[in-house]
mmCIF file of C-alpha atoms in Angstrom:
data_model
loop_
_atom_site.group_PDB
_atom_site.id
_atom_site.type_symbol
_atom_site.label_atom_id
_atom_site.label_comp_id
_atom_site.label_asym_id
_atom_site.label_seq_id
_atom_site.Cartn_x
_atom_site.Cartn_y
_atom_site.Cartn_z
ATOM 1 C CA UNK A 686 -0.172 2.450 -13.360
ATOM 2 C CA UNK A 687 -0.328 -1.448 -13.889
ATOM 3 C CA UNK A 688 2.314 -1.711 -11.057
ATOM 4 C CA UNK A 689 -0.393 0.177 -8.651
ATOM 5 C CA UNK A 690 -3.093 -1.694 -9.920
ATOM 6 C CA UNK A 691 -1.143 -4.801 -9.204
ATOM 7 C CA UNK A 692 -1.411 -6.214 -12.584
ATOM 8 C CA UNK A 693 1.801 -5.929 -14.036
ATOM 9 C CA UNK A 694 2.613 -9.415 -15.343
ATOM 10 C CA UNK A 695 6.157 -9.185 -14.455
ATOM 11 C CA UNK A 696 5.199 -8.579 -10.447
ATOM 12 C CA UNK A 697 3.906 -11.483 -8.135
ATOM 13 C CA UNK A 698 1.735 -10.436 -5.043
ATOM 14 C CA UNK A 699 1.973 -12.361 -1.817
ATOM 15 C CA UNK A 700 0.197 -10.862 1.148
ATOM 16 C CA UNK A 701 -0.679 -13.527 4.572
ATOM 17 C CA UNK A 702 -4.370 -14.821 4.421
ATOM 18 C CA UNK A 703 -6.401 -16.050 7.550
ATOM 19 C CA UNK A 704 -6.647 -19.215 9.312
ATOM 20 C CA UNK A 705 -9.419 -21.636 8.306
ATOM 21 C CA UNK A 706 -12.477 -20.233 10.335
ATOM 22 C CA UNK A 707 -14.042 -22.834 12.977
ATOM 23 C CA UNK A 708 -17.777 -23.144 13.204
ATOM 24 C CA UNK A 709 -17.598 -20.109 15.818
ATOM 25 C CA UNK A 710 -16.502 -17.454 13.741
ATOM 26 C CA UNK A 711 -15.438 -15.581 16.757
ATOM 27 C CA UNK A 712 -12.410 -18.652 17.062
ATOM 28 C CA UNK A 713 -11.654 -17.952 13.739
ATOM 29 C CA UNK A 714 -7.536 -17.708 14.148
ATOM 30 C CA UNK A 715 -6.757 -14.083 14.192
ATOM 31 C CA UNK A 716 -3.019 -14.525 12.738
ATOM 32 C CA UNK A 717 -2.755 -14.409 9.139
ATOM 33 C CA UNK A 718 -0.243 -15.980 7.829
ATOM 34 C CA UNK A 719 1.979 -16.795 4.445
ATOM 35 C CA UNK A 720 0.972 -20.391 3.509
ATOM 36 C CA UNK A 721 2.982 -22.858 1.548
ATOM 37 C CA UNK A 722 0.108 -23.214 -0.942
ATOM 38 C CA UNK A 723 1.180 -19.502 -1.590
ATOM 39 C CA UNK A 724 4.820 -20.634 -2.297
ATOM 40 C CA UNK A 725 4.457 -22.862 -4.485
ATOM 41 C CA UNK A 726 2.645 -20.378 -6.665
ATOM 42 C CA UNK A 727 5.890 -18.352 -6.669
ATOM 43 C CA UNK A 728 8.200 -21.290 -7.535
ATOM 44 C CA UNK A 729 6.088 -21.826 -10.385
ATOM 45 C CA UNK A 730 6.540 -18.301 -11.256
ATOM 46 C CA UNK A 731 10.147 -18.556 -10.751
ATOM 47 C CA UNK A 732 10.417 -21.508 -12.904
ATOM 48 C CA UNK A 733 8.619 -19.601 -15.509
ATOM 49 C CA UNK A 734 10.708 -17.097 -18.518
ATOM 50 C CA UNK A 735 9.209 -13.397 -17.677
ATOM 51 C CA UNK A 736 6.129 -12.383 -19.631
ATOM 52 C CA UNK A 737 7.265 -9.277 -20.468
ATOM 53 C CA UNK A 738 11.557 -7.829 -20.797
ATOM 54 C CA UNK A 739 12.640 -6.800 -17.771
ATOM 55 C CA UNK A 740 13.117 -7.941 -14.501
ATOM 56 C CA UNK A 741 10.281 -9.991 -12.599
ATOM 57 C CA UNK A 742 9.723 -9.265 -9.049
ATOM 58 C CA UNK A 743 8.283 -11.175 -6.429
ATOM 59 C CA UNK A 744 6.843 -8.844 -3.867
ATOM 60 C CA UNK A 745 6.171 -10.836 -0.120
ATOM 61 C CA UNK A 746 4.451 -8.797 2.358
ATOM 62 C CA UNK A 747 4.482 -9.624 6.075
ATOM 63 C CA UNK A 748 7.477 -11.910 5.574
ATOM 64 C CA UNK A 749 7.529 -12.187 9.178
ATOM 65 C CA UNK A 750 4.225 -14.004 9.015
ATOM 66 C CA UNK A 751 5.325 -17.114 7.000
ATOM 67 C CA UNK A 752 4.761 -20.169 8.478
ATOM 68 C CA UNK A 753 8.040 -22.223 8.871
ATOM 69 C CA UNK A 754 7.009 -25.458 6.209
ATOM 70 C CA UNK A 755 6.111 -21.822 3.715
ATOM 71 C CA UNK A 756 9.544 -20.396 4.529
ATOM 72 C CA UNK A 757 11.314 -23.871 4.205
ATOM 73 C CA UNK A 758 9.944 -24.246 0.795
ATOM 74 C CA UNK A 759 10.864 -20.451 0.217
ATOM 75 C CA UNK A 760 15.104 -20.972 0.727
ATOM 76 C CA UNK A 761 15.447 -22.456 -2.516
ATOM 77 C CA UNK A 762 13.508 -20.529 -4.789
ATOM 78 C CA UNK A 763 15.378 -17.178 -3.364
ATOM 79 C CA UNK A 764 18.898 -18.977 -3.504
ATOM 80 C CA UNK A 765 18.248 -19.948 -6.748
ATOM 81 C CA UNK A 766 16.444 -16.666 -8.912
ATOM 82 C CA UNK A 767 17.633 -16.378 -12.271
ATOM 83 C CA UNK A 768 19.123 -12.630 -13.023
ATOM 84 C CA UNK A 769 16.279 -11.325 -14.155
ATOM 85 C CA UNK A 770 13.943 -12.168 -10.802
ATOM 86 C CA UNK A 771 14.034 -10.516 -7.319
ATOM 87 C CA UNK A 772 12.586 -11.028 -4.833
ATOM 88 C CA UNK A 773 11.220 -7.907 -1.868
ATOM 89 C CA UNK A 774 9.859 -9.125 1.352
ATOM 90 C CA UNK A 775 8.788 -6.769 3.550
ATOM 91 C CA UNK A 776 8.747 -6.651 6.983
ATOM 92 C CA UNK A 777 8.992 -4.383 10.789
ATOM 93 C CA UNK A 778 11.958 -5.523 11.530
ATOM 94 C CA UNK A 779 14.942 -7.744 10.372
ATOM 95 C CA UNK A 780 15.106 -9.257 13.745
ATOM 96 C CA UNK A 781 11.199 -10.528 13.240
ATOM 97 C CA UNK A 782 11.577 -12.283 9.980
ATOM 98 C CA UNK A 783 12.918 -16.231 10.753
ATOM 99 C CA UNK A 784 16.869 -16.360 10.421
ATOM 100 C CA UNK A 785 16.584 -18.285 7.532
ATOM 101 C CA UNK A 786 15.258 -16.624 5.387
ATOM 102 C CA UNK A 787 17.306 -12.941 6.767
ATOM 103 C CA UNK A 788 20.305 -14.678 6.006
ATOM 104 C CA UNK A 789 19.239 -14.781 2.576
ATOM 105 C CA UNK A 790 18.122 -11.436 2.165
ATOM 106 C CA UNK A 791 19.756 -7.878 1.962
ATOM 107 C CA UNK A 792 18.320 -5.712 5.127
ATOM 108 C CA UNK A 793 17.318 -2.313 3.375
ATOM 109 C CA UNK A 794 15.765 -0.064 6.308
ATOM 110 C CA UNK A 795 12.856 2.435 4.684
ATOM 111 C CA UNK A 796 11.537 5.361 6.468
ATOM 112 C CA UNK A 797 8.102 6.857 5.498
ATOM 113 C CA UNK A 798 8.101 10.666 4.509
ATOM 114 C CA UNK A 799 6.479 12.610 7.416
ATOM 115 C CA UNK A 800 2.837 12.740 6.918
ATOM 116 C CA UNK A 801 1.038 16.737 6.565
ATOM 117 C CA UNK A 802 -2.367 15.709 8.253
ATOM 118 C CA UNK A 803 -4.169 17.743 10.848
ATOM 119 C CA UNK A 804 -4.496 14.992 13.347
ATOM 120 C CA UNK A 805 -7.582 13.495 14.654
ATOM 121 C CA UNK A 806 -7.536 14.595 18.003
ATOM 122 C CA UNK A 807 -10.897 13.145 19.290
ATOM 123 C CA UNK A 808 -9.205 9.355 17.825
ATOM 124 C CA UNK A 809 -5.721 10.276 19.465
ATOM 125 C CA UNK A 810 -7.447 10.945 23.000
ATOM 126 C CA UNK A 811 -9.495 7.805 22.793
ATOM 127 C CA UNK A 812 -6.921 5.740 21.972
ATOM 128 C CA UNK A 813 -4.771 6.959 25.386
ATOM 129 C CA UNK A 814 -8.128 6.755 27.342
ATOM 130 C CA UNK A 815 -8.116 3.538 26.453
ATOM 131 C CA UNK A 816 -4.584 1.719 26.521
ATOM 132 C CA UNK A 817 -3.857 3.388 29.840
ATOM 133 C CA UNK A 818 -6.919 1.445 31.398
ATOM 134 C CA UNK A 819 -6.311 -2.290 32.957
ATOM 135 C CA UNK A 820 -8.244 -4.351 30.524
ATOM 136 C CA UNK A 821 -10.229 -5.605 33.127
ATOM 137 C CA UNK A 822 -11.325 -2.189 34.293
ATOM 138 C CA UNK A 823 -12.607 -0.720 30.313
ATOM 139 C CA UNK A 824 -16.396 -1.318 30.531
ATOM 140 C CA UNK A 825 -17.401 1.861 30.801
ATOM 141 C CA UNK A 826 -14.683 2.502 27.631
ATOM 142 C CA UNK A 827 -16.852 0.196 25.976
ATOM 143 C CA UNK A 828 -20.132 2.627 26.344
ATOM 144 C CA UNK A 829 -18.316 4.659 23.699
ATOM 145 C CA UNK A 830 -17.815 2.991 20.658
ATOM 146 C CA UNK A 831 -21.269 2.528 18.655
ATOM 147 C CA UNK A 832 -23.730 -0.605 18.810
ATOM 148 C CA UNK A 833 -24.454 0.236 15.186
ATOM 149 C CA UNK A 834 -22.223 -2.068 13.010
ATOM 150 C CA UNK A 835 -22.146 0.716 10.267
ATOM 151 C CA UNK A 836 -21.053 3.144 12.793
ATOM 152 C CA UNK A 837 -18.870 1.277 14.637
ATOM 153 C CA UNK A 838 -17.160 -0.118 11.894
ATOM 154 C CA UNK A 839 -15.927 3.571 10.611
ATOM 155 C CA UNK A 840 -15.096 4.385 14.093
ATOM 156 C CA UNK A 841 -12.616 1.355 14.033
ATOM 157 C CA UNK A 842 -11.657 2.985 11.114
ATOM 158 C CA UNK A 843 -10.918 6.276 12.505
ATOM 159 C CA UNK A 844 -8.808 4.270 15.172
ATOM 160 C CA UNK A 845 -6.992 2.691 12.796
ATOM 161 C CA UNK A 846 -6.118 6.037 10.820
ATOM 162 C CA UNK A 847 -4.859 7.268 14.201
ATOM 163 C CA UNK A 848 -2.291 4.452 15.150
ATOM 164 C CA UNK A 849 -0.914 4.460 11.263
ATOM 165 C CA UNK A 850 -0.638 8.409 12.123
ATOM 166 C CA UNK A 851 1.475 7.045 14.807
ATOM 167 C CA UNK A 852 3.504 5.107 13.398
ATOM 168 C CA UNK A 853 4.369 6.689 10.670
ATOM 169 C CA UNK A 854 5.236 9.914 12.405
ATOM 170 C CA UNK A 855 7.574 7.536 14.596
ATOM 171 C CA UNK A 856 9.454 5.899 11.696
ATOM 172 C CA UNK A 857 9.891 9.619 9.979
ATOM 173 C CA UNK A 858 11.040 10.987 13.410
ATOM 174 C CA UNK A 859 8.495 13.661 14.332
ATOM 175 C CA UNK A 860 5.932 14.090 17.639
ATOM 176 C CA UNK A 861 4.366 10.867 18.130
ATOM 177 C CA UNK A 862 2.287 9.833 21.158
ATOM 178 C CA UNK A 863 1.979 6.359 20.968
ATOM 179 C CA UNK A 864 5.823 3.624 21.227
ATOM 180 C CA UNK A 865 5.553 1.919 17.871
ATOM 181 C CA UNK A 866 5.238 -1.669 19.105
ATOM 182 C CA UNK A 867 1.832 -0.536 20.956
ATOM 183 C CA UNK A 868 0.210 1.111 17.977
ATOM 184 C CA UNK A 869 1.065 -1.609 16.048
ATOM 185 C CA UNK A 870 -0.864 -4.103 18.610
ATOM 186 C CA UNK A 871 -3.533 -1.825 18.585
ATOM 187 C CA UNK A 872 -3.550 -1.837 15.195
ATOM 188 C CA UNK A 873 -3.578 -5.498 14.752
ATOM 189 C CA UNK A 874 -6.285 -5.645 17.147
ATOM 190 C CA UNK A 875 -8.781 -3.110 14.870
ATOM 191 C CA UNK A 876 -7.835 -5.356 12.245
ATOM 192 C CA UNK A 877 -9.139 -8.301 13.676
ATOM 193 C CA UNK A 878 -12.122 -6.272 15.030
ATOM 194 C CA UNK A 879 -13.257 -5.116 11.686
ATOM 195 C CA UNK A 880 -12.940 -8.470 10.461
ATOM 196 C CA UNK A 881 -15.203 -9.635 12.716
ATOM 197 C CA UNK A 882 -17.739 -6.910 11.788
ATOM 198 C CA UNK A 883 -17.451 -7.776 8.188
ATOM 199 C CA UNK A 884 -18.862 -11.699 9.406
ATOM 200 C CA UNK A 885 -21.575 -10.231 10.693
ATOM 201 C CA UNK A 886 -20.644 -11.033 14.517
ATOM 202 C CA UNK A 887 -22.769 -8.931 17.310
ATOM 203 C CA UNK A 888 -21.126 -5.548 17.085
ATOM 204 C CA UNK A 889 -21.350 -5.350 20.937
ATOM 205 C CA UNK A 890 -19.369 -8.618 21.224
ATOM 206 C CA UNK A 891 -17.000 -6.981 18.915
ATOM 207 C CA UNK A 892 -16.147 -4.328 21.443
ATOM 208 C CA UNK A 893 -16.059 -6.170 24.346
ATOM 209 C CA UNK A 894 -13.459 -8.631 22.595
ATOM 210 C CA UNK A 895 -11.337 -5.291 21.186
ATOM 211 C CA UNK A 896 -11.084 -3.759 24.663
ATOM 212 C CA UNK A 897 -11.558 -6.279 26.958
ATOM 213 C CA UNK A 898 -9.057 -9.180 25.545
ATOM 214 C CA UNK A 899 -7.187 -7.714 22.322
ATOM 215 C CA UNK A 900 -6.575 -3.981 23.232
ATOM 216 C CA UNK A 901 -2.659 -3.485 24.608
ATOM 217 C CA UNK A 902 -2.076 -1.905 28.073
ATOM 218 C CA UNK A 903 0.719 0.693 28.880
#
């Protein structure tokens, strides 16, 4: 239960965190990323005896997103973990994580269990209306998604079920609709779009920026 809750005190946490926002919030840099303030943290950790028996585990997510001065800083602190410390970094792809830091790592490929959801059909169609459209030519597209924040903001939701539907029915082999590397752009893209929401940009703005300018074509 602790290790769900992400409180064990023998498990570290590192997850990419946003740029530093500019006074447009819209600019704000849509590529999170692992920050060397965040490494340090685990080389104090690693420094550290365990708080509890057992084996401490540092768990990196997105290792792909580290910055290079983060990953740098990284080498040593994986070369050198005691016995009792590991470290899991977690990424797409080996090939997407910086060769420094896959040399130093042990490539373990996981695929998800297939998923036993009715699928969202209405999401599923939308989502092929739309990537199959020029971006230049998605106006009307735009007509329907919400103006309501609320609303729109669980229909980006919806979207988002849809291309992690996707992808994980890719990865576990079964009928899939949408090449992996797309639903994962798309995917990045609702991210960014609910972010925006969530700072309280124009809704309307928010749509034209997901489908005109973020939205893959193919």
């Amino acid at each position: 239960m602790r290790v769900l809750a992400k409180c064990h005190p023998n498990i570290t946490y590192i997850e990419p965190v946003q740029g530093e926002e500019d006074e447009d919030a819209s600019q704000k840099n849509s590529r999170a990323e692992i920050k060397i303030e965040q490494v340090r943290r685990i080389i104090i950790e690693n420094q550290k005896a365990n708080y509890e028996n057992g084996r401490a585990i540092f768990i990196i997510t997105h290792i792909h997103q580290i910055t290079k001065g983060a990953a740098n800083a990284l080498l040593k602190s994986i070369e050198e973990s005691g016995d009792n410390k590991s470290f899991l970094c977690l990424a797409p792809s080996r090939s997407s994580v910086l060769p420094t830091i896959a040399s130093r790592l042990i490539s373990v490929q996981v695929k998800p269990a297939p998923l036993n959801v009715v699928p969202d059909t209405k999401a599923a169609q939308l989502i092929a209306s739309i990537t199959k459209v020029r971006p230049s030519e998605r106006f009307k597209l735009c007509e329907q998604l919400s103006s309501s924040r609320a609303e729109l903001y669980n229909e980006i939701e919806n979207l988002r079920e849809q291309c992690h539907t996707e992808l994980r029915s890719f990865y576990a082999q079964s009928h899939q609709n949408l090449h992996p590397l797309i639903a994962l752009h798309i995917s990045q893209a609702l991210d960014q779009a609910c972010d925006l929401l969530e700072r309280n940009c124009n809704p309307r703005l928010v749509v034209e920026q997901l489908l005109l300018r973020d939205w893959p074509y193919a």
